[in-house]
mmCIF file of C-alpha atoms in Angstrom:
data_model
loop_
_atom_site.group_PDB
_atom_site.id
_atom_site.type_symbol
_atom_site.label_atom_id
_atom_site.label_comp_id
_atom_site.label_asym_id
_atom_site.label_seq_id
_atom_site.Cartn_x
_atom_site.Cartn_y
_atom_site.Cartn_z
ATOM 1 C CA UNK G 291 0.000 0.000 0.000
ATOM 2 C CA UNK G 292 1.179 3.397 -1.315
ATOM 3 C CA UNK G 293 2.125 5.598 1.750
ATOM 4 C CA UNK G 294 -0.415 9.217 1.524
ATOM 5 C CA UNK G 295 2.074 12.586 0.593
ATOM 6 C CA UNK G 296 1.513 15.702 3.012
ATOM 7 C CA UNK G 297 0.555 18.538 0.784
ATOM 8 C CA UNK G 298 0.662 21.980 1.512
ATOM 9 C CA UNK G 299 -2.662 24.568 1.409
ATOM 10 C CA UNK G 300 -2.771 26.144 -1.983
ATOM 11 C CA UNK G 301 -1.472 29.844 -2.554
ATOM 12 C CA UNK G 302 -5.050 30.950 -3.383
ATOM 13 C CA UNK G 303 -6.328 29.893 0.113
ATOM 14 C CA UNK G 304 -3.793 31.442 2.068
ATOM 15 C CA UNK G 305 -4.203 34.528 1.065
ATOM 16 C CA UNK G 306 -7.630 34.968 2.388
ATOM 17 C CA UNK G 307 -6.432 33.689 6.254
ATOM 18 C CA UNK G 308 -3.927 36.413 5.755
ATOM 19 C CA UNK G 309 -6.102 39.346 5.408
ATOM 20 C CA UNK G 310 -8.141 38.374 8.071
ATOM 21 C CA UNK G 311 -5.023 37.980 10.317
ATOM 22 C CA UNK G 312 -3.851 41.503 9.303
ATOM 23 C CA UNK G 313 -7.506 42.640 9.565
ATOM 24 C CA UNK G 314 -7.677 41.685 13.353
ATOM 25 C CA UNK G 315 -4.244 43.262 14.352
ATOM 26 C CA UNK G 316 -5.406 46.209 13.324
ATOM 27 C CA UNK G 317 -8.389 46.303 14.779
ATOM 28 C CA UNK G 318 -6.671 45.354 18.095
ATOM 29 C CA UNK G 319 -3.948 48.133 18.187
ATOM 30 C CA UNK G 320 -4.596 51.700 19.483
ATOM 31 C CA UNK G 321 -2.062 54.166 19.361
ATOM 32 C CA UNK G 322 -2.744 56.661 22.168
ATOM 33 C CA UNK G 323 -1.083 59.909 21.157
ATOM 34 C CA UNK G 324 0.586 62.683 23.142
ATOM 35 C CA UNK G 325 -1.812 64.099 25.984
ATOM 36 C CA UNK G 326 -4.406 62.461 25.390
ATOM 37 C CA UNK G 327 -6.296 59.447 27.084
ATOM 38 C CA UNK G 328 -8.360 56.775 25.988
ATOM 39 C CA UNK G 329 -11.287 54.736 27.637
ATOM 40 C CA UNK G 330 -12.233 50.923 26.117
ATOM 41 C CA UNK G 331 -16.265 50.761 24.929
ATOM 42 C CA UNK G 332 -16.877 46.927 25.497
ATOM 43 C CA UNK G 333 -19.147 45.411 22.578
ATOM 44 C CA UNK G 334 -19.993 42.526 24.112
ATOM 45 C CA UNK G 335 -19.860 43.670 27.698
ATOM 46 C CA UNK G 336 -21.572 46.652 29.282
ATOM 47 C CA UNK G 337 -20.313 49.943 27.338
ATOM 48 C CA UNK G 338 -17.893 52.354 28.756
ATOM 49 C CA UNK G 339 -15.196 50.626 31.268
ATOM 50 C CA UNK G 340 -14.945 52.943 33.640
ATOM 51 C CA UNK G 341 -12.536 51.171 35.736
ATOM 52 C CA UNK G 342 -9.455 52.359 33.458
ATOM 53 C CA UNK G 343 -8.043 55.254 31.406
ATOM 54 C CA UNK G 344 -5.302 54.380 28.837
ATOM 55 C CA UNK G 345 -2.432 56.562 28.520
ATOM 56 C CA UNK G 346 0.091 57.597 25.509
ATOM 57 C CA UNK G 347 1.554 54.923 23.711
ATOM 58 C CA UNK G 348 1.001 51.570 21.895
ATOM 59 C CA UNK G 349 -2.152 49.216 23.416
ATOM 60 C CA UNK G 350 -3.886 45.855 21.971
ATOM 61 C CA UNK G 351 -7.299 45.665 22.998
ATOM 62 C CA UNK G 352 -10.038 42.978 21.922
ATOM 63 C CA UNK G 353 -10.727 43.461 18.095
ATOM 64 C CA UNK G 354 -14.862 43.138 19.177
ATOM 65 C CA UNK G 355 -14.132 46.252 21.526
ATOM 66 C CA UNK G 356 -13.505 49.965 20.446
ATOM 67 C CA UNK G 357 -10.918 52.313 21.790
ATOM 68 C CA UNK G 358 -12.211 55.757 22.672
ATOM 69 C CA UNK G 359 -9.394 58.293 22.099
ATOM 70 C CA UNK G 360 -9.997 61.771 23.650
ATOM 71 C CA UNK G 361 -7.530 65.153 24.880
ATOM 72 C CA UNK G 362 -6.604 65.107 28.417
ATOM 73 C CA UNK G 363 -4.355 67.651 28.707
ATOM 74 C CA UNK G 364 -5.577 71.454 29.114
ATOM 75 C CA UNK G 365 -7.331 72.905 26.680
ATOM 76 C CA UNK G 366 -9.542 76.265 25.525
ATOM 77 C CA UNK G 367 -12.583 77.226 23.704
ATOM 78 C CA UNK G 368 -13.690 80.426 22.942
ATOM 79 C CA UNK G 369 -17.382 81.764 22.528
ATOM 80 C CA UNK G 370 -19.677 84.645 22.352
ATOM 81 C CA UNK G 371 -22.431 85.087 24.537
ATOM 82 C CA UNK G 372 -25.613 87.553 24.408
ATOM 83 C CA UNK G 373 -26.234 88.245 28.047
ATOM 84 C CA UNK G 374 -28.329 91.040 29.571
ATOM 85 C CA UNK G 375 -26.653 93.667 32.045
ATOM 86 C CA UNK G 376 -28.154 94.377 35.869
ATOM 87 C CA UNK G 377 -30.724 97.305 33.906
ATOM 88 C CA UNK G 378 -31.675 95.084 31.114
ATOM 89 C CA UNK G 379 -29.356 95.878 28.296
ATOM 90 C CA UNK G 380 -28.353 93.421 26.427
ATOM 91 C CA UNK G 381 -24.552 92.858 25.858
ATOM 92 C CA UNK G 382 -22.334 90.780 23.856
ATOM 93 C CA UNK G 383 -19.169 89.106 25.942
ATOM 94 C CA UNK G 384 -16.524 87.494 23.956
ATOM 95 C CA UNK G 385 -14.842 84.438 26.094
ATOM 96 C CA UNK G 386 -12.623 82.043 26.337
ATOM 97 C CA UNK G 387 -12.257 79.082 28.678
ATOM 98 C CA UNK G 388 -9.251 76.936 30.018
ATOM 99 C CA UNK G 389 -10.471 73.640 30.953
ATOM 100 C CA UNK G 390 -9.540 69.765 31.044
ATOM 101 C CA UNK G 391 -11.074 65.997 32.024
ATOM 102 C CA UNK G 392 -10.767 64.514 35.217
ATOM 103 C CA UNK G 393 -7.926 61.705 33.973
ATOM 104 C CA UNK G 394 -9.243 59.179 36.132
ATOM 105 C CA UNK G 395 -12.758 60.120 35.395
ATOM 106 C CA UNK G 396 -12.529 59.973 31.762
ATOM 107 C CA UNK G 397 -14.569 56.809 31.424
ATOM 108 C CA UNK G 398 -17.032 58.682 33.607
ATOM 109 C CA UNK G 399 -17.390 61.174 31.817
ATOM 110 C CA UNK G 400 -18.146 59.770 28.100
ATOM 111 C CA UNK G 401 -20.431 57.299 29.580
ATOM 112 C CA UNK G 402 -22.386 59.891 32.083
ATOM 113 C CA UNK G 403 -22.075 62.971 28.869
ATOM 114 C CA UNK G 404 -21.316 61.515 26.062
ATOM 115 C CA UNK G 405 -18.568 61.776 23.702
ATOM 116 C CA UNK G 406 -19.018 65.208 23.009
ATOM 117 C CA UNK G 407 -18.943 66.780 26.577
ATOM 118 C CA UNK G 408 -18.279 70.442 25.584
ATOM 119 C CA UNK G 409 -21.441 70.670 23.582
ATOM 120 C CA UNK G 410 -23.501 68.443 26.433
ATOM 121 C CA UNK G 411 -22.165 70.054 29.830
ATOM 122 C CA UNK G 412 -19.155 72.949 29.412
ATOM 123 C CA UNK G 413 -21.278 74.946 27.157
ATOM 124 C CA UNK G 414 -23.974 75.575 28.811
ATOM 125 C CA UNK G 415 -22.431 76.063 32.225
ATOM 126 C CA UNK G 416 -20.307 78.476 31.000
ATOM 127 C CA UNK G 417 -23.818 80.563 29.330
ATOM 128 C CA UNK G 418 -25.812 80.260 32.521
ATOM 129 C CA UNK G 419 -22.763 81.214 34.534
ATOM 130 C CA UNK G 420 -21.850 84.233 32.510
ATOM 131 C CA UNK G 421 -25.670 85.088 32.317
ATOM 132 C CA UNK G 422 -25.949 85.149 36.585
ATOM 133 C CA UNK G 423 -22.977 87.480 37.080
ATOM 134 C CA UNK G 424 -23.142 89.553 34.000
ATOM 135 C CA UNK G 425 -27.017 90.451 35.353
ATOM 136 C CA UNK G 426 -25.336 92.228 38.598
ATOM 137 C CA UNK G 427 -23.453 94.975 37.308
ATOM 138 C CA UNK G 428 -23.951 97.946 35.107
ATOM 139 C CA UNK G 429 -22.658 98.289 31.305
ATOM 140 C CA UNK G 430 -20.040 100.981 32.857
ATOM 141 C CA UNK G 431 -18.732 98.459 34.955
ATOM 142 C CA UNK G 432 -18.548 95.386 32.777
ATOM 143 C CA UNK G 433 -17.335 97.693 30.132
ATOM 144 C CA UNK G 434 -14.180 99.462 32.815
ATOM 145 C CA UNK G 435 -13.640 98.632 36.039
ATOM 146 C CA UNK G 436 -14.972 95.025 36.772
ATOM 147 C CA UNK G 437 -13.294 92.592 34.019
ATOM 148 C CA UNK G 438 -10.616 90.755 36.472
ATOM 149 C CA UNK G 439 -13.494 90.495 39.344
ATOM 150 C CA UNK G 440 -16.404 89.306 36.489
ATOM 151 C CA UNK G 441 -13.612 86.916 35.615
ATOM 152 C CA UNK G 442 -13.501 85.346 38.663
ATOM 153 C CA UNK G 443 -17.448 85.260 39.664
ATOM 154 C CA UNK G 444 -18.012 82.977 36.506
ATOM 155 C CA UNK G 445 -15.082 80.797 37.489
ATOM 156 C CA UNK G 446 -16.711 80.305 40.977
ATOM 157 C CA UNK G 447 -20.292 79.910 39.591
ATOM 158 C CA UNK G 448 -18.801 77.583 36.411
ATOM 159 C CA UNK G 449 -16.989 75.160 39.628
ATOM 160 C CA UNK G 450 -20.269 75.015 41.218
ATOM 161 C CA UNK G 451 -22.338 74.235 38.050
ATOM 162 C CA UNK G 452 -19.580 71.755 37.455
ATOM 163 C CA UNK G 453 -19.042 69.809 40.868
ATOM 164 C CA UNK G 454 -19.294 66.161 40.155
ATOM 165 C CA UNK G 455 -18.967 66.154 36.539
ATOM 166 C CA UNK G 456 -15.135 65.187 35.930
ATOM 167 C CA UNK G 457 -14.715 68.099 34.153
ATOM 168 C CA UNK G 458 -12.370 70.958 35.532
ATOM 169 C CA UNK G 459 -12.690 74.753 34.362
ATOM 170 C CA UNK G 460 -9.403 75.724 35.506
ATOM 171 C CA UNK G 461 -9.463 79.804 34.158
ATOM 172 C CA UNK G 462 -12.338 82.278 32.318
ATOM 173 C CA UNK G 463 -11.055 85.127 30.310
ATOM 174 C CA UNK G 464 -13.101 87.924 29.466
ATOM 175 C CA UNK G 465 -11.591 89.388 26.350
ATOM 176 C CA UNK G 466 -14.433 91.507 25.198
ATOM 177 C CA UNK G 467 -17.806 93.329 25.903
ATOM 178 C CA UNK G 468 -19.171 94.797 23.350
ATOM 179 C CA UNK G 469 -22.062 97.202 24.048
ATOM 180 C CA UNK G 470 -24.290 99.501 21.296
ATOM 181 C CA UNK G 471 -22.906 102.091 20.206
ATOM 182 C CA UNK G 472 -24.304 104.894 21.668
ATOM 183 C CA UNK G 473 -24.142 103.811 24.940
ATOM 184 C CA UNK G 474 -20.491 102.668 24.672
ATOM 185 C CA UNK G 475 -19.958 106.503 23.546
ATOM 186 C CA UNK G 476 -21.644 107.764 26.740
ATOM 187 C CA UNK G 477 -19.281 105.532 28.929
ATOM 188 C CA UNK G 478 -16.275 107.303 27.192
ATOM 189 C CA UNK G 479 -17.628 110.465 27.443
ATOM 190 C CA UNK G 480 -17.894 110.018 31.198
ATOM 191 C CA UNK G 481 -14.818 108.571 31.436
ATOM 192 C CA UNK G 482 -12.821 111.345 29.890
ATOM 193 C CA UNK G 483 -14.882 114.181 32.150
ATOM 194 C CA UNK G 484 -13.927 111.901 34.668
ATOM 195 C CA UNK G 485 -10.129 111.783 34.626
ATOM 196 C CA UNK G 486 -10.406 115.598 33.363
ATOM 197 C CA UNK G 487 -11.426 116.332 37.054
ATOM 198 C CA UNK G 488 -9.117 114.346 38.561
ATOM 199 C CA UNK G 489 -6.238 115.645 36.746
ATOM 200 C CA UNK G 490 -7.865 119.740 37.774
ATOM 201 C CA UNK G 491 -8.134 118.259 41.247
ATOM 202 C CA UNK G 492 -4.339 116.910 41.007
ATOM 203 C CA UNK G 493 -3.139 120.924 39.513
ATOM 204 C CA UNK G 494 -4.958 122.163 42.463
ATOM 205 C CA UNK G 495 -3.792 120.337 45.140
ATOM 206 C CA UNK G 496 -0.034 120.864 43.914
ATOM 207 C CA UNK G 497 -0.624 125.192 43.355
ATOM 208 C CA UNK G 498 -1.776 124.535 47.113
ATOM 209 C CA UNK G 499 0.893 122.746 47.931
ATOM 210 C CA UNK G 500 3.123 124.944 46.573
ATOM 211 C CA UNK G 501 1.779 127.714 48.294
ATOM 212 C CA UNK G 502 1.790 126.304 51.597
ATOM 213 C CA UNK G 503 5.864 125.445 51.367
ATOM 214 C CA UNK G 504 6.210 129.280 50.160
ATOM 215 C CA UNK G 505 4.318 130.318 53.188
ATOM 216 C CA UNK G 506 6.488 127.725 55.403
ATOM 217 C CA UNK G 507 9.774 129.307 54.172
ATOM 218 C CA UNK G 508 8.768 132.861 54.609
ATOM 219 C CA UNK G 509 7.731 132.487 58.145
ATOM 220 C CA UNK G 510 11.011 130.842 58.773
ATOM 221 C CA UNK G 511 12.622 133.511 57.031
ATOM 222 C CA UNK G 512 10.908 136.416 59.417
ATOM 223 C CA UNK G 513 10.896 134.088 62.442
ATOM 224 C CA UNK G 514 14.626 134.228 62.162
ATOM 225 C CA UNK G 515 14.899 137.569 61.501
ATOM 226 C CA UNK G 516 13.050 138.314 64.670
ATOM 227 C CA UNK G 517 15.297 136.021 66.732
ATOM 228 C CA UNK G 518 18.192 137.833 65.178
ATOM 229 C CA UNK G 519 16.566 141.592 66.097
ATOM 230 C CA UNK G 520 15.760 140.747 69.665
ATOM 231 C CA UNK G 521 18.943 139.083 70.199
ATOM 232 C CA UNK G 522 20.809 142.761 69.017
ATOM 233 C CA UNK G 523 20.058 144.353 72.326
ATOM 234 C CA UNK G 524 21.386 148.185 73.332
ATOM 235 C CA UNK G 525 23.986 146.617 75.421
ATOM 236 C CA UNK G 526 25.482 144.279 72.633
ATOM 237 C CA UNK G 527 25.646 147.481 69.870
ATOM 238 C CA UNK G 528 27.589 149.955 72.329
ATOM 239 C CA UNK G 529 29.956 147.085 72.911
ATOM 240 C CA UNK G 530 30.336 146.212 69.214
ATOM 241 C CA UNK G 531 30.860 149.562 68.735
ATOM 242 C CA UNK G 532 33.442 150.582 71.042
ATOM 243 C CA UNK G 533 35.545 147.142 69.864
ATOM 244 C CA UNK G 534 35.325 148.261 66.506
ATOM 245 C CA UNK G 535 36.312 151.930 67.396
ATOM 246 C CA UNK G 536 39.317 150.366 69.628
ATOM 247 C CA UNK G 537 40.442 148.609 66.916
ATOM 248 C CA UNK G 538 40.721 151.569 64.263
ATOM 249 C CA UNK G 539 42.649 153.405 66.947
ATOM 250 C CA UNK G 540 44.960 151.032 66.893
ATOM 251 C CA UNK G 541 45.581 150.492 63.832
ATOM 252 C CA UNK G 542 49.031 152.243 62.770
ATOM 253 C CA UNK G 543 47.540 154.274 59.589
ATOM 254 C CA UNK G 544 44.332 155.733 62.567
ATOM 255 C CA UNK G 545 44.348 159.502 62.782
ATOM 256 C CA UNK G 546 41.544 158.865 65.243
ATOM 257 C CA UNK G 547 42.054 159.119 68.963
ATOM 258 C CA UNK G 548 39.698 157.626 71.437
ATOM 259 C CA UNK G 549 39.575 159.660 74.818
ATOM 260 C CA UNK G 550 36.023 158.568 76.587
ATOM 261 C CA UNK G 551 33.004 157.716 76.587
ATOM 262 C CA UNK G 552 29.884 159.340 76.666
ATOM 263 C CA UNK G 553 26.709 158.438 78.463
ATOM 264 C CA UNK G 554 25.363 155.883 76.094
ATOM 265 C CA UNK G 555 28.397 154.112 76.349
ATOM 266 C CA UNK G 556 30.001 154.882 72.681
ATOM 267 C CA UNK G 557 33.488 156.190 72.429
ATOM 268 C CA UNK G 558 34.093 160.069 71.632
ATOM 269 C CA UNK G 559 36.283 160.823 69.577
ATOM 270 C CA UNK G 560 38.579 163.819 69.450
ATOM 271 C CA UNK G 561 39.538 163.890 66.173
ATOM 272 C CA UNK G 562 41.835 163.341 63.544
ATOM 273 C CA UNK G 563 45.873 163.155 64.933
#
């Protein structure tokens, strides 16, 4: 009896188990890129794991599941919102937010808001925040004084909205507010009469100024000269005067000569040598 020959699988058959080989790998490789995250949707189990987030690099999951692939790191969006000031008028603030995912909470967060979160839950925290605090001031102050202090009331409000959502609003920006046209020309108006007075007030309180060390130094001036006058007494001119006289007599070139004094106390003088 003839012993059977192994033969080998035909070229044409391989081929097929080949592609579905490839097919598989790539269905089962993920490349997690830099700063982002990824969460694993289970096909056959029950959605979202939630226990895990995937980092950066190179990962092999089941070819029946799906990687979700999303940006962890910080990141900004920018809108424009129609709000209405504390009197009513309507205003137009120009925004933009710094936010990112809880890491850990990724899986949390696509399963609890879906894939696109912004649009779901950041949006319209950010509107109703900006809507509460832009209501309690006037268009003078949202449009001057108040930016860095608006800033910070819709950060607090946007944390509280937030709480227990995975998502973190880490900074708010207000970059614009844009009011109509004549009223934004009233605010200027007021502005410039404004720091008009306080730059008359400023002259005025530096004439005065100015006057008051003028006044200083004169009364100085005359204080001392009235020290000086009461300090010249009777007694202290006849005896500068009789040292001085003394002293010309004695002086080789004199043709003076000294021979008393009178009642006052001043030297008399006889006359000429």
């Amino acid at each position: 009896m003839a012993q059977k020959q192994f033969e080998f699988p035909k070229v044409g058959l391989l081929i097929p188990i080949v592609v579905v080989i490839l097919i598989l790998f790539a269905k089962s490789t993920v490349t997690i890129g830099p700063g982002e995250g990824g969460v694993i949707f289970e096909t056959l189990g029950d959605g979202i794991n939630t226990d895990k987030t995937y980092g950066e690099g190179f990962h092999i999951v089941a070819p029946w599941n799906n990687m979700i692939v999303r940006k962890v790191r910080q990141q900004s969006i920018s809108d424009e919102m129609n709000v209405l000031s504390v009197n009513g008028l309507e205003v137009k603030v120009n925004g933009t937010i710094w936010y990112e995912p809880e890491y850990v909470n990724l899986g949390n967060l696509i399963k609890t808001k879906g894939e696109d979160y912004e649009v779901e839950l950041l949006d319209p925290a950010i509107n109703a925040a900006a809507r509460s605090v832009v209501g309690r001031y006037t268009p003078e102050q949202l449009y001057s004084s108040k930016r860095d202090v608006i800033e910070q009331e819709i950060l607090d409000e946007v944390t509280k909205l937030l709480k227990g959502q995975f998502l973190v609003v880490k900074k708010v920006l207000v970059e614009d507010v844009k009011l109509p046209p004549t009223i934004k020309q009233a605010i200027e108006r007021k502005l410039k009469q404004e720091q008009e007075s306080l730059e008359y007030e400023f002259r005025l309180v530096t004439a005065d100024k100015e006057a008051e060390k003028v006044r200083i130094e004169a009364k100085g001036k005359a204080d001392a000269n009235k020290i000086l006058s009461a300090s010249l007494t009777d007694k202290i001119l006849q005896d500068k005067g009789i040292e001085a006289t003394i002293k010309l007599s004695e002086s080789p070139n004199s043709k003076v000569i000294v021979i008393g004094s009178g009642d006052s106390g001043m030297p008399i003088i006889l006359g000429n040598q």
